[in-house]
Amino acid sequence: MVGFSDKGAVVYADDSVLSASQALSERLAWPLVALSELPAELLQGCFLCYRDGCLKLLDKQTLKKGGLIVEIDPRPGEQHSYPAPKKDLLAQAIGKKTKTVLDATTGWAQDSLALFRMGYEVQCIERSPVMAELIQDGFSRLAQKEWVLNRQLQPPRLLVGNAIELLAGLSEAPECIYLDPMFPPKRKQTAATRKSMAILRDILGDDLDRADLFAAAWQAAAKRVVVKSPDYAEPLGGKPSESYQGKLLRYDVYLK
Ligand SMILES: C[S@@+](CC[C@H](N)C(=O)[O-])C[C@H]1O[C@@H](n2cnc3c(N)ncnc32)[C@H](O)[C@@H]1O
């Protein structure tokens, strides 16, 4: 067995997922461990595991049951028709007439997927290789959905790497570049903080290079850059052209 890295491990429960787990462990350079043989000293870390037909991010509480996945179904309250109506603050900030959007900070892909369901042409960038695996798994499941197959839709394309570098090499400028980097929390994180976001912060930390990311997005976008921020944060790119204020967050829009 390979030595354990301090980052995490790929665990598998049975042989039906062994070869996919092996390939994943090689891609991430994470050790591969059978669930039944997981040593106690590893329990503080995080794990990736193929279970129930999807790739899950686990910790010690969710090792046997549960876990986090890229959710591909509409959010509560969202209409199930395609394209879903462009009526929320996100759509207003992106622009109802905008066609192409690049999400440079994909994370759990919830914003990307909401935009995809609204009919935008979405491209994604994510620099964390672990998140990229989870996103790619979500997009593969999306490709198998009946409503996607019936309409011959292609799930968003995912580029893996630092957007600050990748944005400079795009062959075509997207009309809108969307940014939702991690800001340091102001309030103590409460139970209301979504677990998926709290875990993301634990694994990845804050995105300290977000000012450089904004500069790269401003260069690369054809028409606008949209930044999602917590309500207490200073606007990332100086005074925005427009702002859409939600309950605890804000979308700042910078028009070119
Ligand atoms: C707050 S999360 C985004 C959440 C996302 N909007 C959603 O709906 O799930 C920020 C993500 O952006 C990624 N990220 C931050 N800066 C990046 C950069 N320069 N290049 C690529 N990915 C970046 C982080 O790794 C993290 O996964």
Short mmCIF file of C-alpha atoms and ligand atoms in Angstrom, two decimals:
data_model
loop_
_atom_site.label_atom_id
_atom_site.label_comp_id
_atom_site.label_asym_id
_atom_site.label_seq_id
_atom_site.Cartn_x
_atom_site.Cartn_y
_atom_site.Cartn_z
CA MET A 1 0.00 0.00 0.00
CA VAL A 2 1.17 3.54 -0.77
CA GLY A 3 2.11 5.87 2.10
CA PHE A 4 -0.59 8.27 3.21
CA SER A 5 -0.46 11.86 2.11
CA ASP A 6 -1.70 14.47 4.59
CA LYS A 7 -4.34 15.60 2.10
CA GLY A 8 -6.78 12.75 1.89
CA ALA A 9 -7.44 9.29 0.57
CA VAL A 10 -9.62 7.55 -1.97
CA VAL A 11 -11.70 4.87 -0.23
CA TYR A 12 -13.68 2.06 -1.84
CA ALA A 13 -16.30 -0.14 -0.27
CA ASP A 14 -16.32 -3.00 -2.76
CA ASP A 15 -14.66 -4.28 -5.92
CA SER A 16 -17.33 -2.90 -8.27
CA VAL A 17 -15.74 0.56 -7.95
CA LEU A 18 -12.15 -0.59 -7.59
CA SER A 19 -10.86 0.31 -11.04
CA ALA A 20 -12.52 3.77 -11.06
CA SER A 21 -11.13 4.35 -7.55
CA GLN A 22 -7.67 3.24 -8.62
CA ALA A 23 -7.70 5.66 -11.56
CA LEU A 24 -8.88 8.50 -9.29
CA SER A 25 -6.18 7.75 -6.73
CA GLU A 26 -3.56 7.92 -9.48
CA ARG A 27 -4.89 11.19 -10.92
CA LEU A 28 -4.83 12.88 -7.51
CA ALA A 29 -1.78 11.07 -6.15
CA TRP A 30 -3.92 10.15 -3.13
CA PRO A 31 -3.57 6.74 -1.48
CA LEU A 32 -6.22 4.11 -2.19
CA VAL A 33 -7.68 2.36 0.85
CA ALA A 34 -10.43 -0.21 1.38
CA LEU A 35 -13.14 1.23 3.67
CA SER A 36 -12.86 -1.80 5.94
CA GLU A 37 -9.10 -1.23 6.36
CA LEU A 38 -9.05 2.49 7.04
CA PRO A 39 -6.52 3.11 9.83
CA ALA A 40 -7.54 5.30 12.77
CA GLU A 41 -4.78 7.88 12.10
CA LEU A 42 -6.39 8.72 8.78
CA LEU A 43 -9.80 9.56 10.20
CA GLN A 44 -9.11 13.28 10.57
CA GLY A 45 -8.69 13.77 6.84
CA CYS A 46 -11.14 13.87 3.98
CA PHE A 47 -11.99 11.12 1.54
CA LEU A 48 -13.32 10.64 -1.93
CA CYS A 49 -15.49 7.62 -2.57
CA TYR A 50 -17.66 6.28 -5.40
CA ARG A 51 -20.95 5.37 -3.75
CA ASP A 52 -24.61 5.31 -4.84
CA GLY A 53 -23.63 6.08 -8.43
CA CYS A 54 -21.69 9.26 -7.71
CA LEU A 55 -18.40 10.57 -6.40
CA LYS A 56 -18.72 11.80 -2.81
CA LEU A 57 -16.54 13.88 -0.53
CA LEU A 58 -16.57 12.34 2.93
CA ASP A 59 -15.24 13.02 6.38
CA LYS A 60 -15.20 10.79 9.41
CA GLN A 61 -18.89 11.47 10.21
CA THR A 62 -20.05 10.59 6.70
CA LEU A 63 -17.65 7.74 6.04
CA LYS A 64 -20.32 5.04 6.18
CA LYS A 65 -23.34 7.07 5.06
CA GLY A 66 -23.99 10.48 3.50
CA GLY A 67 -21.27 12.69 2.02
CA LEU A 68 -21.22 15.69 -0.30
CA ILE A 69 -21.74 15.56 -4.04
CA VAL A 70 -22.23 18.09 -6.81
CA GLU A 71 -26.02 18.35 -6.77
CA ILE A 72 -27.34 18.56 -10.29
CA ASP A 73 -31.06 18.86 -9.64
CA PRO A 74 -32.85 22.23 -9.51
CA ARG A 75 -32.57 24.11 -6.23
CA PRO A 76 -35.65 24.25 -3.97
CA GLY A 77 -38.16 26.67 -5.46
CA GLU A 78 -36.58 26.56 -8.92
CA GLN A 79 -38.90 25.77 -11.80
CA HIS A 80 -38.24 22.42 -13.49
CA SER A 81 -38.89 23.64 -17.04
CA TYR A 82 -36.00 24.18 -19.48
CA PRO A 83 -34.87 26.85 -19.86
CA ALA A 84 -35.77 27.91 -16.31
CA PRO A 85 -36.94 31.54 -16.09
CA LYS A 86 -34.18 34.14 -15.72
CA LYS A 87 -35.75 35.90 -12.79
CA ASP A 88 -33.43 35.67 -9.80
CA LEU A 89 -30.70 38.14 -8.81
CA LEU A 90 -28.00 35.98 -10.40
CA ALA A 91 -29.71 36.11 -13.80
CA GLN A 92 -30.27 39.85 -13.47
CA ALA A 93 -26.58 40.37 -12.76
CA ILE A 94 -25.43 38.10 -15.59
CA GLY A 95 -27.86 39.84 -17.95
CA LYS A 96 -30.91 38.27 -19.54
CA LYS A 97 -29.56 38.82 -23.07
CA THR A 98 -26.11 37.45 -22.30
CA LYS A 99 -25.45 34.13 -24.06
CA THR A 100 -22.00 32.94 -22.98
CA VAL A 101 -20.82 32.83 -19.37
CA LEU A 102 -17.54 31.58 -17.96
CA ASP A 103 -17.64 30.66 -14.27
CA ALA A 104 -14.01 31.06 -13.19
CA THR A 105 -14.59 29.81 -9.62
CA THR A 106 -16.83 26.78 -10.07
CA GLY A 107 -16.60 25.17 -6.59
CA TRP A 108 -19.73 23.02 -6.05
CA ALA A 109 -21.00 24.27 -9.44
CA GLN A 110 -24.34 25.37 -8.02
CA ASP A 111 -24.20 28.75 -9.77
CA SER A 112 -22.87 27.21 -13.01
CA LEU A 113 -25.64 24.62 -13.01
CA ALA A 114 -28.36 27.18 -12.25
CA LEU A 115 -27.07 29.22 -15.22
CA PHE A 116 -26.98 26.10 -17.41
CA ARG A 117 -30.61 25.32 -16.51
CA MET A 118 -31.56 28.89 -17.44
CA GLY A 119 -30.20 28.22 -20.92
CA TYR A 120 -26.90 30.11 -20.76
CA GLU A 121 -23.92 28.58 -22.56
CA VAL A 122 -21.62 27.89 -19.61
CA GLN A 123 -17.89 27.14 -19.38
CA CYS A 124 -16.22 26.41 -16.06
CA ILE A 125 -12.80 26.75 -14.45
CA GLU A 126 -11.74 25.21 -11.13
CA ARG A 127 -8.23 25.03 -9.73
CA SER A 128 -8.69 22.47 -6.95
CA PRO A 129 -8.11 19.03 -8.49
CA VAL A 130 -10.38 17.47 -5.84
CA MET A 131 -13.26 19.84 -6.61
CA ALA A 132 -12.62 19.33 -10.33
CA GLU A 133 -13.14 15.56 -9.90
CA LEU A 134 -16.40 16.15 -8.03
CA ILE A 135 -17.59 18.65 -10.67
CA GLN A 136 -16.70 16.34 -13.55
CA ASP A 137 -18.64 13.54 -11.87
CA GLY A 138 -21.65 15.86 -11.51
CA PHE A 139 -21.43 16.90 -15.17
CA SER A 140 -21.24 13.24 -16.27
CA ARG A 141 -24.42 12.52 -14.29
CA LEU A 142 -26.02 15.62 -15.83
CA ALA A 143 -25.22 14.33 -19.33
CA GLN A 144 -27.34 11.24 -18.57
CA LYS A 145 -30.45 13.17 -17.46
CA GLU A 146 -33.43 12.67 -19.71
CA TRP A 147 -34.09 16.38 -20.18
CA VAL A 148 -30.45 16.90 -21.22
CA LEU A 149 -30.37 13.89 -23.57
CA ASN A 150 -33.73 14.75 -25.15
CA ARG A 151 -32.58 18.27 -25.99
CA GLN A 152 -29.08 17.13 -27.00
CA LEU A 153 -27.54 19.60 -24.56
CA GLN A 154 -23.85 19.43 -23.70
CA PRO A 155 -22.97 19.90 -20.02
CA PRO A 156 -20.56 22.76 -19.34
CA ARG A 157 -16.93 22.23 -20.32
CA LEU A 158 -14.57 22.23 -17.33
CA LEU A 159 -11.02 23.57 -17.50
CA VAL A 160 -8.83 22.60 -14.55
CA GLY A 161 -6.24 25.10 -13.42
CA ASN A 162 -5.75 28.61 -12.12
CA ALA A 163 -8.17 30.96 -13.87
CA ILE A 164 -5.67 33.81 -13.59
CA GLU A 165 -3.54 31.94 -16.13
CA LEU A 166 -6.26 30.14 -18.10
CA LEU A 167 -8.31 33.27 -18.82
CA ALA A 168 -5.40 34.79 -20.73
CA GLY A 169 -5.35 31.84 -23.15
CA LEU A 170 -9.05 31.62 -24.09
CA SER A 171 -9.63 31.31 -27.83
CA GLU A 172 -12.94 33.22 -27.64
CA ALA A 173 -13.89 35.89 -25.10
CA PRO A 174 -17.01 34.93 -23.11
CA GLU A 175 -19.56 37.75 -22.89
CA CYS A 176 -19.63 37.44 -19.10
CA ILE A 177 -17.08 36.17 -16.59
CA TYR A 178 -18.55 35.21 -13.23
CA LEU A 179 -16.48 35.19 -10.02
CA ASP A 180 -17.42 33.81 -6.62
CA PRO A 181 -14.10 33.53 -4.77
CA MET A 182 -13.85 32.61 -1.12
CA PHE A 183 -13.82 35.66 1.19
CA PRO A 184 -12.80 35.43 4.85
CA PRO A 185 -15.93 35.00 7.00
CA LYS A 186 -16.92 38.02 9.08
CA ARG A 187 -19.46 36.32 11.26
CA LYS A 188 -18.64 33.20 13.19
CA GLN A 189 -19.76 30.36 10.95
CA THR A 190 -23.15 29.21 12.17
CA ALA A 191 -25.11 26.05 11.61
CA ALA A 192 -26.81 27.98 8.84
CA THR A 193 -23.55 28.13 6.86
CA ARG A 194 -24.04 25.44 4.27
CA LYS A 195 -21.92 22.44 5.16
CA SER A 196 -20.64 22.14 1.61
CA MET A 197 -19.25 25.68 1.71
CA ALA A 198 -17.80 25.27 5.22
CA ILE A 199 -15.95 22.14 4.07
CA LEU A 200 -14.71 23.92 0.95
CA ARG A 201 -13.23 26.62 3.16
CA ASP A 202 -11.62 23.98 5.42
CA ILE A 203 -9.99 22.24 2.48
CA LEU A 204 -9.03 25.20 0.31
CA GLY A 205 -8.85 28.27 2.55
CA ASP A 206 -9.63 31.78 1.34
CA ASP A 207 -8.82 32.87 -2.19
CA LEU A 208 -6.21 35.48 -1.34
CA ASP A 209 -5.40 36.18 -4.99
CA ARG A 210 -8.95 37.33 -5.79
CA ALA A 211 -7.84 40.85 -6.80
CA ASP A 212 -5.55 39.33 -9.47
CA LEU A 213 -8.42 37.09 -10.54
CA PHE A 214 -10.63 40.13 -11.03
CA ALA A 215 -7.93 41.83 -13.12
CA ALA A 216 -7.57 38.72 -15.33
CA ALA A 217 -11.37 38.47 -15.73
CA TRP A 218 -11.65 42.14 -16.64
CA GLN A 219 -9.06 41.63 -19.40
CA ALA A 220 -10.69 38.46 -20.73
CA ALA A 221 -14.44 39.26 -20.67
CA ALA A 222 -16.09 40.69 -23.77
CA LYS A 223 -18.88 42.57 -22.01
CA ARG A 224 -19.07 42.19 -18.25
CA VAL A 225 -17.63 40.73 -15.07
CA VAL A 226 -19.97 39.75 -12.25
CA VAL A 227 -18.65 39.22 -8.71
CA LYS A 228 -20.62 37.53 -5.95
CA SER A 229 -19.53 38.80 -2.53
CA PRO A 230 -20.70 38.62 1.05
CA ASP A 231 -22.59 41.81 1.93
CA TYR A 232 -19.80 43.05 4.26
CA ALA A 233 -16.99 42.79 1.66
CA GLU A 234 -15.63 45.77 -0.27
CA PRO A 235 -16.39 45.51 -4.00
CA LEU A 236 -13.57 43.53 -5.58
CA GLY A 237 -13.07 45.73 -8.63
CA GLY A 238 -13.79 49.18 -7.17
CA LYS A 239 -17.14 50.90 -7.70
CA PRO A 240 -19.36 48.56 -9.75
CA SER A 241 -21.58 49.70 -12.63
CA GLU A 242 -24.57 48.00 -10.97
CA SER A 243 -25.20 45.98 -7.81
CA TYR A 244 -27.90 43.48 -6.94
CA GLN A 245 -28.33 43.16 -3.20
CA GLY A 246 -29.56 39.90 -1.66
CA LYS A 247 -30.06 38.99 1.98
CA LEU A 248 -26.44 38.26 2.91
CA LEU A 249 -24.74 38.62 -0.45
CA ARG A 250 -24.36 40.97 -3.35
CA TYR A 251 -23.72 40.66 -7.07
CA ASP A 252 -21.49 43.48 -8.32
CA VAL A 253 -21.62 43.99 -12.07
CA TYR A 254 -18.77 45.64 -13.99
CA LEU A 255 -19.73 46.61 -17.52
CA LYS A 256 -17.00 47.11 -20.09
C1 LIG B 1 -16.83 29.97 -3.01
S1 LIG B 1 -16.38 28.67 -4.08
C2 LIG B 1 -17.48 28.86 -5.45
C3 LIG B 1 -18.85 28.31 -5.18
C4 LIG B 1 -19.67 28.23 -6.44
N1 LIG B 1 -20.06 29.53 -6.94
C5 LIG B 1 -20.89 27.35 -6.27
O1 LIG B 1 -21.99 27.75 -6.69
O2 LIG B 1 -20.76 26.23 -5.75
C6 LIG B 1 -14.86 29.22 -4.79
C7 LIG B 1 -14.18 28.18 -5.68
O3 LIG B 1 -13.38 28.88 -6.62
C8 LIG B 1 -12.15 28.24 -6.78
N2 LIG B 1 -11.17 29.26 -7.19
C9 LIG B 1 -10.82 30.38 -6.51
N3 LIG B 1 -9.90 31.10 -7.16
C10 LIG B 1 -9.65 30.42 -8.32
C11 LIG B 1 -8.78 30.66 -9.41
N4 LIG B 1 -7.95 31.70 -9.44
N5 LIG B 1 -8.79 29.76 -10.41
C12 LIG B 1 -9.61 28.68 -10.39
N6 LIG B 1 -10.44 28.39 -9.37
C13 LIG B 1 -10.46 29.26 -8.34
C14 LIG B 1 -11.87 27.63 -5.42
O4 LIG B 1 -10.97 26.52 -5.55
C15 LIG B 1 -13.26 27.21 -4.96
O5 LIG B 1 -13.55 25.89 -5.36
#
